[in-house]
mmCIF file of C-alpha atoms and ligand atoms in Angstrom:
data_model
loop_
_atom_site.group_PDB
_atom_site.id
_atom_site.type_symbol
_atom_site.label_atom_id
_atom_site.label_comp_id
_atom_site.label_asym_id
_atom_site.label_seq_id
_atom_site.Cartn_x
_atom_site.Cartn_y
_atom_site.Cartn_z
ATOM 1 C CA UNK A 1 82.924 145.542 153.896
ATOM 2 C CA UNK A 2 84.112 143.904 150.857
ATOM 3 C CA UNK A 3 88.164 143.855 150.339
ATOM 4 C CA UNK A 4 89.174 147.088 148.130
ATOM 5 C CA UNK A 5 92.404 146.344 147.262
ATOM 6 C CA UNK A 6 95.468 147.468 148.805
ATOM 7 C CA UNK A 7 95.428 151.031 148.037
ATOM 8 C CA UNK A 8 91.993 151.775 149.473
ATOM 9 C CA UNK A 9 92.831 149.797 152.451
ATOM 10 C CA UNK A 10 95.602 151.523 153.248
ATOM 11 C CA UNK A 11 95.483 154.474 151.603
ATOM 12 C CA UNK A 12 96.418 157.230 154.623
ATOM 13 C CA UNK A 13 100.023 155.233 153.959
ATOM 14 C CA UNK A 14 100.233 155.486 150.265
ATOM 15 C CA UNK A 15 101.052 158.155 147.829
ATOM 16 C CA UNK A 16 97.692 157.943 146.104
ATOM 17 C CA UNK A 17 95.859 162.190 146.526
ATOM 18 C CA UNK A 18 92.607 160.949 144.541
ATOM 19 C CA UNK A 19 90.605 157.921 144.927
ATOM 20 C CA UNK A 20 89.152 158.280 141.530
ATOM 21 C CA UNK A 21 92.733 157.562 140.339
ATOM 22 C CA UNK A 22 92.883 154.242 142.083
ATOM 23 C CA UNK A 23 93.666 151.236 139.527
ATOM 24 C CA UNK A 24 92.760 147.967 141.103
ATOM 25 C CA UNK A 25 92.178 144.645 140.401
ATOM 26 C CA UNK A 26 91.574 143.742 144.292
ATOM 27 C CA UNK A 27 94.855 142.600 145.150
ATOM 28 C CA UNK A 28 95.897 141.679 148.404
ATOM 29 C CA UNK A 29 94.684 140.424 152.084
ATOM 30 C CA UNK A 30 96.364 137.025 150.933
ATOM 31 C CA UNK A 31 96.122 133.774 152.616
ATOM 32 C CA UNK A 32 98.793 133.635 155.336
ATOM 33 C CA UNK A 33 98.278 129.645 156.272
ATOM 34 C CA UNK A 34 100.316 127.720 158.841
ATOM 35 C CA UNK A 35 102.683 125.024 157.439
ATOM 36 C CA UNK A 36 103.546 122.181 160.117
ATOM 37 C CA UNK A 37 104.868 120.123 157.575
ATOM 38 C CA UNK A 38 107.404 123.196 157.405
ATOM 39 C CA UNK A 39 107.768 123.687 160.429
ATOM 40 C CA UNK A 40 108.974 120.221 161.575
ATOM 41 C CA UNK A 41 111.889 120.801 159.674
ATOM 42 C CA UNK A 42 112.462 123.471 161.672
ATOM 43 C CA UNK A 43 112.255 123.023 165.431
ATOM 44 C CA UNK A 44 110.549 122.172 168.231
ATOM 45 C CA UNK A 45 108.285 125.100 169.266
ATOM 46 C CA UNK A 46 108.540 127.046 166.029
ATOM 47 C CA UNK A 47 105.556 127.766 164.094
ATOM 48 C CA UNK A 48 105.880 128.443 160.487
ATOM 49 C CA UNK A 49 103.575 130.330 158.177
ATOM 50 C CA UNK A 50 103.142 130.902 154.418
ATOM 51 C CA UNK A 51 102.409 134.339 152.717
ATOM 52 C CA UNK A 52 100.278 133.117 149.207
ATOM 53 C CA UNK A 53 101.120 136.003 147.130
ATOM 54 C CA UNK A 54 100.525 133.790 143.850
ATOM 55 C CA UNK A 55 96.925 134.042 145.123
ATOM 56 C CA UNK A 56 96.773 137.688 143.667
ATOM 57 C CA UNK A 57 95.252 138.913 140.651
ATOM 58 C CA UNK A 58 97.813 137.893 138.300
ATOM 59 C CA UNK A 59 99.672 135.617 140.595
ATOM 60 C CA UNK A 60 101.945 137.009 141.992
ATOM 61 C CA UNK A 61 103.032 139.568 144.965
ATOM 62 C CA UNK A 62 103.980 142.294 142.128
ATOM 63 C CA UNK A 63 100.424 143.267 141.879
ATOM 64 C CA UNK A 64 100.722 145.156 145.229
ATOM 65 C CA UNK A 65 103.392 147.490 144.100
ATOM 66 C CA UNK A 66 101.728 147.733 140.641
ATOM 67 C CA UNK A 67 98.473 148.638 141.735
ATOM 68 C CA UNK A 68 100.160 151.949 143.706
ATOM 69 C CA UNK A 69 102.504 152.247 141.045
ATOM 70 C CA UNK A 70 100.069 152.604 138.056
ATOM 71 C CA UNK A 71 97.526 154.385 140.226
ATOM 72 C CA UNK A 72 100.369 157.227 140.673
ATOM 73 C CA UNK A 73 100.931 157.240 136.889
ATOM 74 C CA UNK A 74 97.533 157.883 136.166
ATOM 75 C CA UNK A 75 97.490 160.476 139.155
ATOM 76 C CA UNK A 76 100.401 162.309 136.957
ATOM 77 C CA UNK A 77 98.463 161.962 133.702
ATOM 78 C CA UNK A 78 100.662 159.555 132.232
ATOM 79 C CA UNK A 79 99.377 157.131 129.706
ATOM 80 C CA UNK A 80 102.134 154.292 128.995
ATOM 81 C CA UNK A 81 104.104 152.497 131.304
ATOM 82 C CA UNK A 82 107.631 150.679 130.942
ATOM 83 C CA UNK A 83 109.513 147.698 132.662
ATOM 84 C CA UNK A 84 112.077 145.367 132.445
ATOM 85 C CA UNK A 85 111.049 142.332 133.997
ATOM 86 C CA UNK A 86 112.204 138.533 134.615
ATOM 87 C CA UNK A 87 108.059 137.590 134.101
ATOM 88 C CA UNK A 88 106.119 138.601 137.074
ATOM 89 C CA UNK A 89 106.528 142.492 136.788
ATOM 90 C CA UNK A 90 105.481 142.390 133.244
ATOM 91 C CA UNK A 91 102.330 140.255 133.839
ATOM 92 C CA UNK A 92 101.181 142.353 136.583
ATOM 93 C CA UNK A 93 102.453 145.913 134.285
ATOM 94 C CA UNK A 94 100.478 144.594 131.667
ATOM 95 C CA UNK A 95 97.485 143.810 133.639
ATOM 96 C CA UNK A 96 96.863 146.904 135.495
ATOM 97 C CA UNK A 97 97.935 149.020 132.257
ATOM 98 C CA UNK A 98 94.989 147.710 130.524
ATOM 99 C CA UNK A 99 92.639 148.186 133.410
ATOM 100 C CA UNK A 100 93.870 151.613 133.493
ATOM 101 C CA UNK A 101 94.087 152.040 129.568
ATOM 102 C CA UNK A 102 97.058 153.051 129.162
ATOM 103 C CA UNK A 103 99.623 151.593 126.956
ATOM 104 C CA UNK A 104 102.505 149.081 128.209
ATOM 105 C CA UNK A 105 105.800 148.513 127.302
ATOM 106 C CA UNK A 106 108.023 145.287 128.785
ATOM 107 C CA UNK A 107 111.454 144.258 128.186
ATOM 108 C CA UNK A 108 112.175 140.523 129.040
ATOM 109 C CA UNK A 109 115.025 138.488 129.001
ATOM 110 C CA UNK A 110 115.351 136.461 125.435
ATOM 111 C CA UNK A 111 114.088 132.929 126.540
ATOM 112 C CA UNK A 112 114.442 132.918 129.757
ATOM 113 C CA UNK A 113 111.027 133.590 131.246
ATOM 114 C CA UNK A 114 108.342 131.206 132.157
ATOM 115 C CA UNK A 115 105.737 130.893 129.638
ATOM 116 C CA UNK A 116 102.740 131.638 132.301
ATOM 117 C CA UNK A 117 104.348 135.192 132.393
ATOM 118 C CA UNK A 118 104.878 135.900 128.887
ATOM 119 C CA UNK A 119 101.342 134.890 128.048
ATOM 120 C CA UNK A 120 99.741 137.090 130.195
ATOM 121 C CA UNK A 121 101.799 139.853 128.903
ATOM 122 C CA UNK A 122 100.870 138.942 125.683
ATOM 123 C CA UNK A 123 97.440 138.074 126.470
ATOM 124 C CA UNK A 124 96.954 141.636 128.525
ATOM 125 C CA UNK A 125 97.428 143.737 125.478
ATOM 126 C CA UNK A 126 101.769 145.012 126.281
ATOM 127 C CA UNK A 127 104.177 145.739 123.843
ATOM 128 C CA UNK A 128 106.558 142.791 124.801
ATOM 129 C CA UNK A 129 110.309 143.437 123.677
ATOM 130 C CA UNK A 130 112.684 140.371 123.833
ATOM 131 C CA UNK A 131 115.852 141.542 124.360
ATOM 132 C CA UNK A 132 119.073 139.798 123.824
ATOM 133 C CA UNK A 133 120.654 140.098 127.260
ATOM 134 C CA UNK A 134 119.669 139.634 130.749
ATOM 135 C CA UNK A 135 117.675 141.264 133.136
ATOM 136 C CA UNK A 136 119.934 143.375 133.946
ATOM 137 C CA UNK A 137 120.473 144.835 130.221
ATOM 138 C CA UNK A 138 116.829 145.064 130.236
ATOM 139 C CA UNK A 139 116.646 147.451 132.774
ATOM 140 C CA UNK A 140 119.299 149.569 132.293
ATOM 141 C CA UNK A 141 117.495 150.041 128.781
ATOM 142 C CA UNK A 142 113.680 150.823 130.101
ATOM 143 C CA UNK A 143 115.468 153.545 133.341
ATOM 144 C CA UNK A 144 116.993 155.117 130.158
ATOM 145 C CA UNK A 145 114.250 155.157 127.993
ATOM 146 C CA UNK A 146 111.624 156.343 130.669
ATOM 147 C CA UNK A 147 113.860 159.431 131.599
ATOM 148 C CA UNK A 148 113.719 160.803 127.916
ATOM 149 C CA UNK A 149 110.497 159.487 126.455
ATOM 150 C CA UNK A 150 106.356 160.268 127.923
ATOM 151 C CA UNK A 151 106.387 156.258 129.675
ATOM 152 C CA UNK A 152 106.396 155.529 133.504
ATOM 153 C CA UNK A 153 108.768 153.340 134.745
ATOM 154 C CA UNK A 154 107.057 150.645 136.828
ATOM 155 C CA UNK A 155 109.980 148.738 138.091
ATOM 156 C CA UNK A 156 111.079 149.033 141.608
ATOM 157 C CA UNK A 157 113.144 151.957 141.632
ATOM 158 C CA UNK A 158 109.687 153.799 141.146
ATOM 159 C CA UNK A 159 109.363 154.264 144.760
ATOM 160 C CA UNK A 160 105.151 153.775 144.182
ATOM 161 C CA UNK A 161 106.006 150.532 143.778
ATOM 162 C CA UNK A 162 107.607 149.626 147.522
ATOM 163 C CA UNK A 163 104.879 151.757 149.249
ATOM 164 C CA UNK A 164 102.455 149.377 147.494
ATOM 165 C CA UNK A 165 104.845 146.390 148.476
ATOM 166 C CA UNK A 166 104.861 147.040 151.875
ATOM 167 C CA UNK A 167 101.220 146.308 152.522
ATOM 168 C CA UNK A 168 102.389 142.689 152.744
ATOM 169 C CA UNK A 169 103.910 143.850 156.320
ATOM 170 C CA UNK A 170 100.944 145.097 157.488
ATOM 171 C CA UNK A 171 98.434 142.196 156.719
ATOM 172 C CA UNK A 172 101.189 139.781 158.497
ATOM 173 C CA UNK A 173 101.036 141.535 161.439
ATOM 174 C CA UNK A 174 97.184 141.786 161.275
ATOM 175 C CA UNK A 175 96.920 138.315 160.916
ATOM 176 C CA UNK A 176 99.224 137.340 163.125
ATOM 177 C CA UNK A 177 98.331 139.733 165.564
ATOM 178 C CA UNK A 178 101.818 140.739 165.734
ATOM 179 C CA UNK A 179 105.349 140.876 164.097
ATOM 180 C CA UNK A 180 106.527 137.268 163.412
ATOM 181 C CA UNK A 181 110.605 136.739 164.872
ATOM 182 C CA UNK A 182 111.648 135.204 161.400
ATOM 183 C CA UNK A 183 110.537 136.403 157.851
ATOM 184 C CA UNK A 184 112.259 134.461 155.114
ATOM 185 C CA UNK A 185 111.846 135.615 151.465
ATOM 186 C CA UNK A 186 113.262 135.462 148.129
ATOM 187 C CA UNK A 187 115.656 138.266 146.917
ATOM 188 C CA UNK A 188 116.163 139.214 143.236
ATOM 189 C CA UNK A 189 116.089 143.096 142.285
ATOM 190 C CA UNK A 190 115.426 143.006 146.167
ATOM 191 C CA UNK A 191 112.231 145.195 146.016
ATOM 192 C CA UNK A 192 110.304 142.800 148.170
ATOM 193 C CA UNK A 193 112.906 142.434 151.453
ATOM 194 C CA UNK A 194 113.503 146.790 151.299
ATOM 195 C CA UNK A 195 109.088 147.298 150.979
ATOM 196 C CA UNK A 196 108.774 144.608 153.847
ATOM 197 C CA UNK A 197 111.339 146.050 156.140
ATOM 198 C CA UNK A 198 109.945 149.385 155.187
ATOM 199 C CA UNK A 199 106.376 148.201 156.257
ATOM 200 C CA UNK A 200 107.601 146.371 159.469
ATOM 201 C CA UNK A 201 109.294 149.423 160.840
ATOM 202 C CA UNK A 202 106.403 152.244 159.907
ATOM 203 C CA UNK A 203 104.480 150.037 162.326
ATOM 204 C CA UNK A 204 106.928 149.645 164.776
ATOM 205 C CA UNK A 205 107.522 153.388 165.096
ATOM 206 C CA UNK A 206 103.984 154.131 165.563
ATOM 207 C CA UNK A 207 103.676 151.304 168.421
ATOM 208 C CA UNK A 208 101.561 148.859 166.091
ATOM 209 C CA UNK A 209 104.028 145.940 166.786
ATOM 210 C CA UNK A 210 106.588 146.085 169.595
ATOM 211 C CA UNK A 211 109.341 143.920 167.585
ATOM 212 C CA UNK A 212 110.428 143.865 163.778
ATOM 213 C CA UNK A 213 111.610 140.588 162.481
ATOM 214 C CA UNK A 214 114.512 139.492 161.089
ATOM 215 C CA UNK A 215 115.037 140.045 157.621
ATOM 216 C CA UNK A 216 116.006 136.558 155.829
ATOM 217 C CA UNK A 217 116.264 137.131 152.377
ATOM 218 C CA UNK A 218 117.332 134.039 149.958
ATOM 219 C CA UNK A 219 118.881 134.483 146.730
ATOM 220 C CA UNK A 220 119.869 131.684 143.997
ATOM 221 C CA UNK A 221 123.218 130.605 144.582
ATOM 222 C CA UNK A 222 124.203 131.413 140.540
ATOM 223 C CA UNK A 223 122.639 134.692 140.960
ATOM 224 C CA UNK A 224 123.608 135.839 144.485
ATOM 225 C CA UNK A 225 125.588 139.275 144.003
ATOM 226 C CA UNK A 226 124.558 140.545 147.434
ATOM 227 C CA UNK A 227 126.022 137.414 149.208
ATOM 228 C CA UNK A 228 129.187 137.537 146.882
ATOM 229 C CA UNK A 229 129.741 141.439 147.472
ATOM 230 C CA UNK A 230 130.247 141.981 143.915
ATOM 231 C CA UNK A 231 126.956 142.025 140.330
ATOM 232 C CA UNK A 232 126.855 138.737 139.296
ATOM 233 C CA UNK A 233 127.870 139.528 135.244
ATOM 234 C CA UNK A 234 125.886 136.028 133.524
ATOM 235 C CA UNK A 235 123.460 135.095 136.421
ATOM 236 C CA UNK A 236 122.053 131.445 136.125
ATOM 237 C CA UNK A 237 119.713 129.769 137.983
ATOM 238 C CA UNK A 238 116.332 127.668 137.264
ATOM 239 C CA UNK A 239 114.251 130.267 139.001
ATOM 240 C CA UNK A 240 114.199 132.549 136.071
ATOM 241 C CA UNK A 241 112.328 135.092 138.246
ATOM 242 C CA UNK A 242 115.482 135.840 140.602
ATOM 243 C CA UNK A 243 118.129 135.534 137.786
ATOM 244 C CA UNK A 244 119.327 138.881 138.053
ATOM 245 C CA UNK A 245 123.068 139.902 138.316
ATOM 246 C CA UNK A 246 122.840 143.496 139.618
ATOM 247 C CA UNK A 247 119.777 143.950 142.091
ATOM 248 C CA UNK A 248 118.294 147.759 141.915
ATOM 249 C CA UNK A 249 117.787 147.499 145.517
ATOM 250 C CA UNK A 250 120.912 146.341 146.517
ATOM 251 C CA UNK A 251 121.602 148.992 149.099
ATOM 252 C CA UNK A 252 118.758 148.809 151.043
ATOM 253 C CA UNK A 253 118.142 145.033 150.677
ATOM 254 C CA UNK A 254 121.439 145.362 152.660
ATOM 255 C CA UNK A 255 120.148 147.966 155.143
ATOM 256 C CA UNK A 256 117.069 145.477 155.775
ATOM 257 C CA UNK A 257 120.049 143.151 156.823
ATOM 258 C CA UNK A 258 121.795 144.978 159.116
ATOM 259 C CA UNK A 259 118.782 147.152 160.810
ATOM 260 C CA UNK A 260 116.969 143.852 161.466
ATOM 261 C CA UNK A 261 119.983 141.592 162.277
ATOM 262 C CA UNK A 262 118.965 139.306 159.714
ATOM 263 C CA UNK A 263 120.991 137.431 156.779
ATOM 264 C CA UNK A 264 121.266 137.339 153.124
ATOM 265 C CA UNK A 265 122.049 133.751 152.107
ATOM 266 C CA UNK A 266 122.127 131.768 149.017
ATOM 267 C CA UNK A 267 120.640 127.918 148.168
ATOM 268 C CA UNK A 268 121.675 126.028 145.281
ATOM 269 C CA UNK A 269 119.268 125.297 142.383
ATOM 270 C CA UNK A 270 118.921 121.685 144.096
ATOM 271 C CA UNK A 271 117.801 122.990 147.645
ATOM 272 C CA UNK A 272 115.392 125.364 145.758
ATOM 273 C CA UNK A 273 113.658 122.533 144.119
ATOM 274 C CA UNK A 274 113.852 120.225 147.043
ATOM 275 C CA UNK A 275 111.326 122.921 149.464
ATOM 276 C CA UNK A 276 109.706 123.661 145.826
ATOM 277 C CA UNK A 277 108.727 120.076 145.442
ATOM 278 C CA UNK A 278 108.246 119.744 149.671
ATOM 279 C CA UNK A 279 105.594 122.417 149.545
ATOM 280 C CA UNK A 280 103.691 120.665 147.237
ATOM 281 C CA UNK A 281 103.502 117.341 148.185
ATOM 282 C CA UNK A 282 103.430 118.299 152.002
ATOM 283 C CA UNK A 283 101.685 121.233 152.188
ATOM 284 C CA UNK A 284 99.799 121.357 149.089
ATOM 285 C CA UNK A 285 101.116 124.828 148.036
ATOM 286 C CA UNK A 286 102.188 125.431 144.748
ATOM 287 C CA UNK A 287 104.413 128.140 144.486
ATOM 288 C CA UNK A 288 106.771 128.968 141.348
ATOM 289 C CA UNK A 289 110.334 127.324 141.822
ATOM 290 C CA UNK A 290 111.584 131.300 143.281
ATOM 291 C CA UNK A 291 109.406 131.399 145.876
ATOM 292 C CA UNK A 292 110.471 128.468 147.852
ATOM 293 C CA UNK A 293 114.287 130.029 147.631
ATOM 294 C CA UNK A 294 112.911 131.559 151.018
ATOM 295 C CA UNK A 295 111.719 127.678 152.369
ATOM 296 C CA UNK A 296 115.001 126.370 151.348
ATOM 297 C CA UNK A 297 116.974 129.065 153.167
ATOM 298 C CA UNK A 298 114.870 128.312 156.354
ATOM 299 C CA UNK A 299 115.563 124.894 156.120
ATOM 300 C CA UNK A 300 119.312 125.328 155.507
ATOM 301 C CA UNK A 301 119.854 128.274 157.892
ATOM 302 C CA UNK A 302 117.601 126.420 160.980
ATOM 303 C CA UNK A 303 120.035 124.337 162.220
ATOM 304 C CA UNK A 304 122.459 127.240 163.225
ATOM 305 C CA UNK A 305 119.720 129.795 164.471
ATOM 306 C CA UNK A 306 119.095 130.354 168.088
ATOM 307 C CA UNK A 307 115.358 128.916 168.494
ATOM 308 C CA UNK A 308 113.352 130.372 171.475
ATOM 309 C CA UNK A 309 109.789 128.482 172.273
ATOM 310 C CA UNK A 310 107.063 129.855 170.495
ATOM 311 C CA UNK A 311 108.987 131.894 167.859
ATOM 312 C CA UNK A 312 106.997 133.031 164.710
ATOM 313 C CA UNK A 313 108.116 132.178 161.451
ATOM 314 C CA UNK A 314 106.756 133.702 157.897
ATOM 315 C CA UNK A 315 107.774 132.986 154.167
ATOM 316 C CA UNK A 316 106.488 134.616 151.599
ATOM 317 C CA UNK A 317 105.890 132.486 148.646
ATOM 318 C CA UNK A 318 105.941 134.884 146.017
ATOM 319 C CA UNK A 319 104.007 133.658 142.878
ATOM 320 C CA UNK A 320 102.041 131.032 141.942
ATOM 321 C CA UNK A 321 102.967 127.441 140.493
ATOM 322 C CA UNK A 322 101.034 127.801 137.259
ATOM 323 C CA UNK A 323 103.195 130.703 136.124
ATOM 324 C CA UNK A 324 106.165 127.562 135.589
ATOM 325 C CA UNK A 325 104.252 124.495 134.628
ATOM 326 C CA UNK A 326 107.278 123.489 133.086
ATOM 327 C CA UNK A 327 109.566 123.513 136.006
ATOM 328 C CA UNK A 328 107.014 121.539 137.798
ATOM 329 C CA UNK A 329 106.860 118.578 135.056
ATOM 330 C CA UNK A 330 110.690 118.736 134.872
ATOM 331 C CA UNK A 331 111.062 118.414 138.470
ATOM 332 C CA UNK A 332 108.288 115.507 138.851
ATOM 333 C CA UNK A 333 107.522 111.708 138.174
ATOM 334 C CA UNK A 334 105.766 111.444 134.859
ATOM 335 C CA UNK A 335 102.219 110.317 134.491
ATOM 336 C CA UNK A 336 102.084 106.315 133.579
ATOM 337 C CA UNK A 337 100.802 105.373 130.159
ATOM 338 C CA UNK A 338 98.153 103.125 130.326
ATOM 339 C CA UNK A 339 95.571 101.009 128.141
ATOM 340 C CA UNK A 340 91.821 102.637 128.604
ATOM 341 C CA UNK A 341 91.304 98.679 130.521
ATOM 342 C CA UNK A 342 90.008 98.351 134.298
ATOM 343 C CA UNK A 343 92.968 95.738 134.665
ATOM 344 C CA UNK A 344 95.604 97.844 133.443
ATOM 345 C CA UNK A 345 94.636 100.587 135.318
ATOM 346 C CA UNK A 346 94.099 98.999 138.835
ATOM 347 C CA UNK A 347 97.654 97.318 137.993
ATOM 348 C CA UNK A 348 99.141 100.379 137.937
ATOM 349 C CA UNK A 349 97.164 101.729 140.804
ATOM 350 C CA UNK A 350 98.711 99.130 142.677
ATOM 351 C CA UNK A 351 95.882 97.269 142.964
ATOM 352 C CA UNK A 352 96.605 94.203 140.755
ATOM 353 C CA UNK A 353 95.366 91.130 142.429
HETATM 354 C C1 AN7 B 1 108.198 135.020 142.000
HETATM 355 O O1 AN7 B 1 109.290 140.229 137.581
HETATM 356 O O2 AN7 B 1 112.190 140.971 139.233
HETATM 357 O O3 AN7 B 1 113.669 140.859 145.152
HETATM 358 O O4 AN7 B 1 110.968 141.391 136.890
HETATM 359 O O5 AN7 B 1 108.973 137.138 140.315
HETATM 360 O O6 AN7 B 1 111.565 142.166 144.841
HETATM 361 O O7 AN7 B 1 112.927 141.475 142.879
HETATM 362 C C2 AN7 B 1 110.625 139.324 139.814
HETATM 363 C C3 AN7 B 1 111.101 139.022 141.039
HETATM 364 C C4 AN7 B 1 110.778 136.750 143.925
HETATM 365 C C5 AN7 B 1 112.227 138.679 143.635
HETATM 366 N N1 AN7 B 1 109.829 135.890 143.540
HETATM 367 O O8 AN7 B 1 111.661 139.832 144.200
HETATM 368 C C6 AN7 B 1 110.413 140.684 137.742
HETATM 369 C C7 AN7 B 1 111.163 140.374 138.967
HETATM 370 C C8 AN7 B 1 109.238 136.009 142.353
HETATM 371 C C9 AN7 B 1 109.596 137.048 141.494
HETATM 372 C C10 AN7 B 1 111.175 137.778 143.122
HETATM 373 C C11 AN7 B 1 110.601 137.952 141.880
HETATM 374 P P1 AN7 B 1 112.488 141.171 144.273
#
């Protein structure tokens, strides 16, 4: 049978009553590919794996949540939908709004958003708002706005949108045949770690998996309130995706934590580009510079965790390289000019005789 999308394949465990309400684009049952290049960074033993959410619809792991979350809207009758969103959320709002023909509303952050995102926002048909503040003013403004006007909020504290999330969960166990020990991930309005966990332990308390791993969420040292204890008031970080002050999700990013007897940890904007640039030239994964924050928190937490032979590592790479291709030319060696001549070009292929 064909892949239906996440909320027909798993739809006894989402909030969807009606199939005929189901808005999908096919999103999901992502590539989960072993990394040894990764992986020898890590231990002896260890086996590492990589989640390829940018291989979703609109590139990146939002479309999970969205798909539930704009599937329940239309269940309600709703026809507009509102977000605040660092780029990913309103890509994916804006692409299953227009599936689902209903009008879409996003609030960014003024500049700061990669220009992949904002063009498929533009491109998908949303009302795009840049607003002068952060994230974090953004969505303050669209949970306002959606409890006195006739628009959905699609952010993560619509609960739709975890149940959708946690379908991740369940394909990593499928694929691996059973929980990995490790799962490292990027936090920023810390959606993803609370609709993993959540996914994890529905399957451990009906005796799908035996163990839950630990929880080890990553956030950008400039933006890292959890780590710090306290919101974060002008969050800065290159990975415009996690740059967010005052996570939503906060609490139960922090529950994740404790009931898995994981960590949440921070890497610098240095160590983020370093896996970044590692998972492309080693593993030939481009992922957008947020999504290693959960590779460079393996590689900077491995030395002080307690390997056992034979222990199970995942990282979800959240989105897709293309969404940045900025970052990536920032970050890289640039091209060589050279005259349209065979001898100037073997010269600089290193071939010069
Ligand atoms: C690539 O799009 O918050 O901790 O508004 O785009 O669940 O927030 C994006 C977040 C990680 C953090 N990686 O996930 C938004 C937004 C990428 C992201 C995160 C985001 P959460």
């Amino acid at each position: 049978m064909p892949w239906p999308g996440v909320v027909r394949a798993f739809f006894d465990r989402l909030p969807i009553e009606n199939d005929r309400n189901v808005v999908t684009l096919l999103e999901g049952n992502t590539p989960l590919v072993e990394t040894p290049a990764v992986a020898a960074r890590v231990g002896t033993g260890v086996r590492v794996f990589c989640k390829l959410e940018g291989l979703n619809p609109t590139g990146s792991f939002k479309d999970r949540g969205m798909t539930a979350a704009v599937s329940a809207a239309k269940e309600e009758g709703s026809t507009a939908v509102i977000c605040a969103s660092t780029g990913n959320t309103s890509a994916s709002a804006a692409a299953y709004a227009a599936k689902a023909g209903m009008r879409c509303y996003v609030l960014i952050p003024d500049g700061k958003i990669a220009l992949g995102k904002l063009s498929q926002a533009m491109m998908h048909g949303a009302t795009v708002l840049q607003v002068e503040g952060n994230f974090d003013d953004a969505l303050r403004l669209v949970v306002d706005i959606s409890g006195t006007h006739p628009v959905t909020l699609v952010n993560s504290v619509n609960p739709n949108r975890i149940q959708g999330q946690k379908t991740a969960a369940f394909e990593v166990c499928e694929d691996l045949g059973r929980a990995p020990d490790y799962h490292f991930l990027p936090v920023g309005n810390a959606g993803n770690i609370t609709a993993y966990w959540l996914g994890y332990t529905e399957w451990r308390e009906e005796g799908r998996i035996q163990n839950a791993p630990r929880m080890m969420g990553f956030q950008a040292a400039g933006a890292a309130p959890i780590v710090r204890g306290y919101p974060v008031e002008n969050p800065e970080t290159i990975a415009t995706a996690i740059r967010i002050g005052c996570p939503a999700s906060w609490k139960s990013a922090e529950a994740a934590r404790d009931e898995s007897g994981g960590t949440i940890g921070m890497v610098s904007d240095d160590e983020l580009v370093e896996a970044y640039r590692y998972l492309a030239a080693k593993e030939g994964i481009f992922c957008e510079p947020a999504s290693a924050a959960g590779v460079a928190g393996l590689f900077k937490t491995a030395p002080s965790l307690d390997w056992k032979e034979g222990d199970t590592v995942v990282c979800t790479l959240t989105g897709h390289g293309l969404k940045d291709p900025d970052r990536a030319i920032a970050v890289s060696p640039q091209p060589a000019k050279v005259s349209a001549e065979m001898s100037a070009v073997l010269a600089a292929m290193g071939f010069a005789s």
